[in-house]
Coordinates of C-alpha atoms in Angstrom, one line a residue:
X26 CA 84.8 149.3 91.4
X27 CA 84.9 145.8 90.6
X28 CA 87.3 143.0 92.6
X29 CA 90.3 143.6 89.9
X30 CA 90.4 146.9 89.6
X31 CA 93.1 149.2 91.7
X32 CA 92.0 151.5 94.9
X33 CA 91.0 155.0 94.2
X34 CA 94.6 158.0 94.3
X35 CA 95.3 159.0 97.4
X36 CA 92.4 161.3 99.0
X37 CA 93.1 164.7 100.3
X38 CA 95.0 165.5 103.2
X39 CA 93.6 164.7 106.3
X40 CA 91.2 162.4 104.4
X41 CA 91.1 158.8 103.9
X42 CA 89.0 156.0 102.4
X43 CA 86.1 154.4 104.7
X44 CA 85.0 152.1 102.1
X45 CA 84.1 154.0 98.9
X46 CA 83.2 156.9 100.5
X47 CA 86.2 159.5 101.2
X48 CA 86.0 161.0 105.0
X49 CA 88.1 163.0 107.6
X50 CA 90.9 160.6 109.1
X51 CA 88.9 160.9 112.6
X52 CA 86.0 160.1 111.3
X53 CA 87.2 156.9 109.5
X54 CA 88.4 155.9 113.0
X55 CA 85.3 156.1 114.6
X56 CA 83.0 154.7 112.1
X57 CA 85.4 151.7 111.8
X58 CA 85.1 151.4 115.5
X59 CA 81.5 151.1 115.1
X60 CA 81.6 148.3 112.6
X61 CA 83.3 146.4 114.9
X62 CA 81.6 146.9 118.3
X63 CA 78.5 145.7 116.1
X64 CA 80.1 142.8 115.3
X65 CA 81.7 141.7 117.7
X66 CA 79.9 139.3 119.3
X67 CA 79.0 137.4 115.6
X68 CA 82.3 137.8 114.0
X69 CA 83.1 134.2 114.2
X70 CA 79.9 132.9 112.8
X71 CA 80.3 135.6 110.0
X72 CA 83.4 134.7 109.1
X73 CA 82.8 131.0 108.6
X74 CA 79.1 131.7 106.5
X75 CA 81.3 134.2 104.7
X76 CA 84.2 132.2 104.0
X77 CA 82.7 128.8 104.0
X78 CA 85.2 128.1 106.8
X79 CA 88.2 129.1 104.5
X80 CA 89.3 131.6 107.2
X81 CA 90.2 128.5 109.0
X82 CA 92.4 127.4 106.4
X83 CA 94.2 130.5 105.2
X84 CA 94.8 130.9 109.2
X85 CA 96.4 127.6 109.8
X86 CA 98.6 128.7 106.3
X87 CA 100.0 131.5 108.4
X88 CA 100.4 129.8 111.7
X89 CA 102.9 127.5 109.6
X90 CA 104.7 129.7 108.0
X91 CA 105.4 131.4 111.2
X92 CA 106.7 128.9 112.6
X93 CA 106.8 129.9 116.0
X94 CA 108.9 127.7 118.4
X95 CA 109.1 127.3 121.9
X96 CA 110.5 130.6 123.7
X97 CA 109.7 133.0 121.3
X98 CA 107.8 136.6 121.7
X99 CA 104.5 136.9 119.8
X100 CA 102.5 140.3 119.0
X101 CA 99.4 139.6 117.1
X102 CA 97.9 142.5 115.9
X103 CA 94.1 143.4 115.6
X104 CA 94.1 140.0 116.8
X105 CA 90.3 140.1 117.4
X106 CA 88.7 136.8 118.6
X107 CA 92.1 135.7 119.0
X108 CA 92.5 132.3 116.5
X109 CA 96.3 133.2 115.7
X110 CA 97.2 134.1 119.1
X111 CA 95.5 131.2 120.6
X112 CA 97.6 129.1 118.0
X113 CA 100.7 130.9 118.3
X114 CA 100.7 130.6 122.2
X115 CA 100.2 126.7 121.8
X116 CA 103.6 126.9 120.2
X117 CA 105.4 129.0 121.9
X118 CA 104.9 127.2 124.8
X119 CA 105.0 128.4 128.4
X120 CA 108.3 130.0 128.1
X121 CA 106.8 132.2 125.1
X122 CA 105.0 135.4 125.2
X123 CA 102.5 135.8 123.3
X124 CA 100.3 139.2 123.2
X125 CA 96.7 139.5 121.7
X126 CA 96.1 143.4 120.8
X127 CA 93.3 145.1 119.2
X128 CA 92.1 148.8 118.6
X129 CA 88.8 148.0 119.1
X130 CA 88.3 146.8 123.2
X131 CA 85.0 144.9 122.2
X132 CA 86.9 142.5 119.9
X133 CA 89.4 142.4 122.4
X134 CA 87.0 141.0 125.4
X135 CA 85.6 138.7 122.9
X136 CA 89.3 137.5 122.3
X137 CA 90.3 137.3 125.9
X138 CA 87.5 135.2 127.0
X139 CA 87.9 133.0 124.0
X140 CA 91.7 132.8 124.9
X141 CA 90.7 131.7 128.8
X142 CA 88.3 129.3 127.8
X143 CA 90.8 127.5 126.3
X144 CA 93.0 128.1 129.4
X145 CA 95.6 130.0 127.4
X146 CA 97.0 133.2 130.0
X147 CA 98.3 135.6 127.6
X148 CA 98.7 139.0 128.0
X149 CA 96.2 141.6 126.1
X150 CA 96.4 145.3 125.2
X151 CA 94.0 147.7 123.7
X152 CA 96.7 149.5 121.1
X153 CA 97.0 151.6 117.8
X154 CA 98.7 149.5 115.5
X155 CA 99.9 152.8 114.2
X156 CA 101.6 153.8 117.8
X157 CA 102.7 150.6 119.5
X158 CA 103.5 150.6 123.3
X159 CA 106.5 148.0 122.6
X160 CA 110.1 148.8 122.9
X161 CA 112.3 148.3 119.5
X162 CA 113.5 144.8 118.2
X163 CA 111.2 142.9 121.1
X164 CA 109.6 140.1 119.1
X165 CA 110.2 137.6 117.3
X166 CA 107.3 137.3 115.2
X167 CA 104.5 140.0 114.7
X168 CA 101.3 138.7 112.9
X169 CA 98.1 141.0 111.5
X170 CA 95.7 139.0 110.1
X171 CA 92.3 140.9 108.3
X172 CA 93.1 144.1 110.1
X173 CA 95.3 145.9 107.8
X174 CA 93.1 147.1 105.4
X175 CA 91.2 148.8 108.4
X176 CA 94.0 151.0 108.9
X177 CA 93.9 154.8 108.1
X178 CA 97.6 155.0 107.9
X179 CA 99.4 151.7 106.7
X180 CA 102.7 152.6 106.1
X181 CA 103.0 153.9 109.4
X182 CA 101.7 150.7 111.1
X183 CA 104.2 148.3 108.6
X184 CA 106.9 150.5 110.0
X185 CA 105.8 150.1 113.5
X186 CA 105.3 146.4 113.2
X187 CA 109.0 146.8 111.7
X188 CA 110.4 148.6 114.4
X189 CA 109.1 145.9 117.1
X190 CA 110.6 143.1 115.6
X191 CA 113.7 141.5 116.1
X192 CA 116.8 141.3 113.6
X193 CA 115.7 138.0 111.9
X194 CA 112.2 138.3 112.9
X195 CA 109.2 138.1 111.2
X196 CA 105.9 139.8 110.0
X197 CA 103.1 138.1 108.7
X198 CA 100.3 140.3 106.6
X199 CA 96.9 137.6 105.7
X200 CA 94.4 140.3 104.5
X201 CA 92.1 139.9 101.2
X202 CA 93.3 140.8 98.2
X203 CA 93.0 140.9 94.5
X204 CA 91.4 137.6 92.8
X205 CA 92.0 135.9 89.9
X206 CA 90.4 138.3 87.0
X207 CA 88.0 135.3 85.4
X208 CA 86.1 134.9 88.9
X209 CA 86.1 139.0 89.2
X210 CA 82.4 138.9 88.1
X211 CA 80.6 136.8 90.3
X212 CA 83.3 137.7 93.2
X213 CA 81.9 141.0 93.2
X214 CA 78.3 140.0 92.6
X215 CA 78.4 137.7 95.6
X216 CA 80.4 140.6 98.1
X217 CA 77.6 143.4 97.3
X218 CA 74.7 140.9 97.6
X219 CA 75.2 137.8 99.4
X220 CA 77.5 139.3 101.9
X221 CA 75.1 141.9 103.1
X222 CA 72.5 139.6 103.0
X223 CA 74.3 137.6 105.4
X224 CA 75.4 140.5 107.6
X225 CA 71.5 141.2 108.2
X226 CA 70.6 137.7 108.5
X227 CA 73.2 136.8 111.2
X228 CA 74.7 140.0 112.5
X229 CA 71.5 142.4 111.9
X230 CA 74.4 144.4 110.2
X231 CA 73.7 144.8 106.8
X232 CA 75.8 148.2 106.5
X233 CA 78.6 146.6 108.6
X234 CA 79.1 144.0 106.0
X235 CA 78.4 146.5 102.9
X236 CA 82.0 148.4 104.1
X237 CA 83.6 145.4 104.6
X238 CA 83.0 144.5 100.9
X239 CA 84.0 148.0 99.7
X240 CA 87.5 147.9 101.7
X241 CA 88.4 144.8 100.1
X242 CA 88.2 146.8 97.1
X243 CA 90.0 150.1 98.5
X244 CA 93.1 147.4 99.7
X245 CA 96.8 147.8 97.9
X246 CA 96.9 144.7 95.5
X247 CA 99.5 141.7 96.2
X248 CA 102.1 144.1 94.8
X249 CA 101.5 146.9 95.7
X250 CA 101.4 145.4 99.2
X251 CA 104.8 143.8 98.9
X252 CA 106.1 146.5 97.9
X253 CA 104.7 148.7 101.1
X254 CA 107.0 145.5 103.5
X255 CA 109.8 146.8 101.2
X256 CA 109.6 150.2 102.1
X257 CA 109.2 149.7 105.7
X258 CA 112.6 148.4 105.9
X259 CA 111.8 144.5 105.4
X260 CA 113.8 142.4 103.1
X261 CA 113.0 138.9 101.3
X262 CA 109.5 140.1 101.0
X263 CA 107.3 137.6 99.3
X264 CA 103.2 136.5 99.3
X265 CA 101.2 133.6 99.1
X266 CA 98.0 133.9 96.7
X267 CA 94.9 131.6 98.3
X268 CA 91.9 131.0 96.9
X269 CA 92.8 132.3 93.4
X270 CA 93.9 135.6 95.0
X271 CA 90.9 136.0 97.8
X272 CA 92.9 136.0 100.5
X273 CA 97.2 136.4 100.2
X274 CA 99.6 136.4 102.8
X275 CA 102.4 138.7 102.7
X276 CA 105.4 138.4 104.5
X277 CA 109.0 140.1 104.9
X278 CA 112.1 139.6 107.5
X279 CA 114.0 142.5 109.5
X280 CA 117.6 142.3 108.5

């Protein structure tokens, strides 16, 4: 599968995609969780050798088009090392609420120390983006940023992050995407070589960084992602392309 090409049809029930390969929905959970409790501890280095600090940028995009002011309640979403929420809590100010949640509880530490270091006190939760423990129209922003594609069931976490947000409120999606077809070639030639290379290199992951790769690949497009806000319930739906189409931010309103 090459970076412009379309995911795989939808596997069997009670199936899903872990990368290329297709595996029980339980099993998906676990090995994902696996990825991440390996990486935990290097994820920020990765991301800046992987992204040539890009991450940074595309980040800073979504913190402004948030546009979080003073007061307002925050749910960041696999929130990981906690960047966004650190940002969004600047901005919200001490009258905000800002929570930094994650599936995966090693993230999650890595995130709450981060976030204390700083001296930023906002809450944190371990939580299944598919199930959220928040009551109905509670925030006024929700943000996921490089988490969605992780998810075995995305239409059912859009609808939750729906659910949780105000009337007027706002989700934010930054995941990869779909480049620009002229760089598809050497896109794809530096994902399944230099990337893995890296992971083994840095992280002493090399596998860990292989299925990040593939579930670029096995991600909606920027339309057919738009199109997923639409149908769970948000209106004025619209993305961003950065970096010819490497990274895009979606983002919808709840009417």
């Amino acid at each position: 599968m090459t970076a412009g090409s379309s995911p795989n049809a939808n596997p069997a029930p009670g199936t899903t995609h872990f990368g290329f390969q297709t595996v029980a929905e339980d099993e998906k959970h676990r090995r994902v969780a696996e990825v991440f409790h390996s990486v935990a501890q290097r994820y920020d280095v990765m991301n800046d050798m992987m992204s040539g600090g890009l991450h940074r940028v595309w980040k800073h995009f979504t913190v402004s088009r948030a546009n979080v002011r003073p007061g307002m309640k925050v749910l960041d979403i696999a929130g990981g090392t906690g960047d966004l929420a650190r940002a969004f809590a600047k901005r919200a100010g001490p009258t905000g609420e800002v929570w930094l949640t994650d599936i995966n509880d090693s993230m999650l530490r890595v995130g709450r120390d981060r976030l204390l270091d700083k001296g930023v006190l906002s809450p944190v939760a371990v939580c299944d983006a598919e199930k959220l423990p928040f009551p109905d129209a509670y925030f006024d922003r929700v943000s996921v940023a490089f988490g969605l594609r992780n998810m075995t069931h995305k239409d059912r976490a859009l609808a939750e992050m729906t659910r949780v947000l105000k009337p007027g409120g706002k989700l934010l999606v930054l995941e990869f995407s779909r480049v620009a077809a002229p760089l598809a070639p050497a896109y794809d030639w530096y994902s399944f070589n230099i990337l893995p290379w890296l992971g083994k290199r840095i992280a002493n992951d090399e596998s860990s960084y292989r299925y990040l790769a593939e579930s670029i690949r096995m991600h909606p497009d920027q339309e057919t992602l738009a199109g997923m806000l639409a149908d769970a319930g948000l209106a004025r739906v619209q993305y961003f392309n950065l970096t010819a189409g490497v990274c895009a931010l979606h983002e919808g309103v709840r009417l």
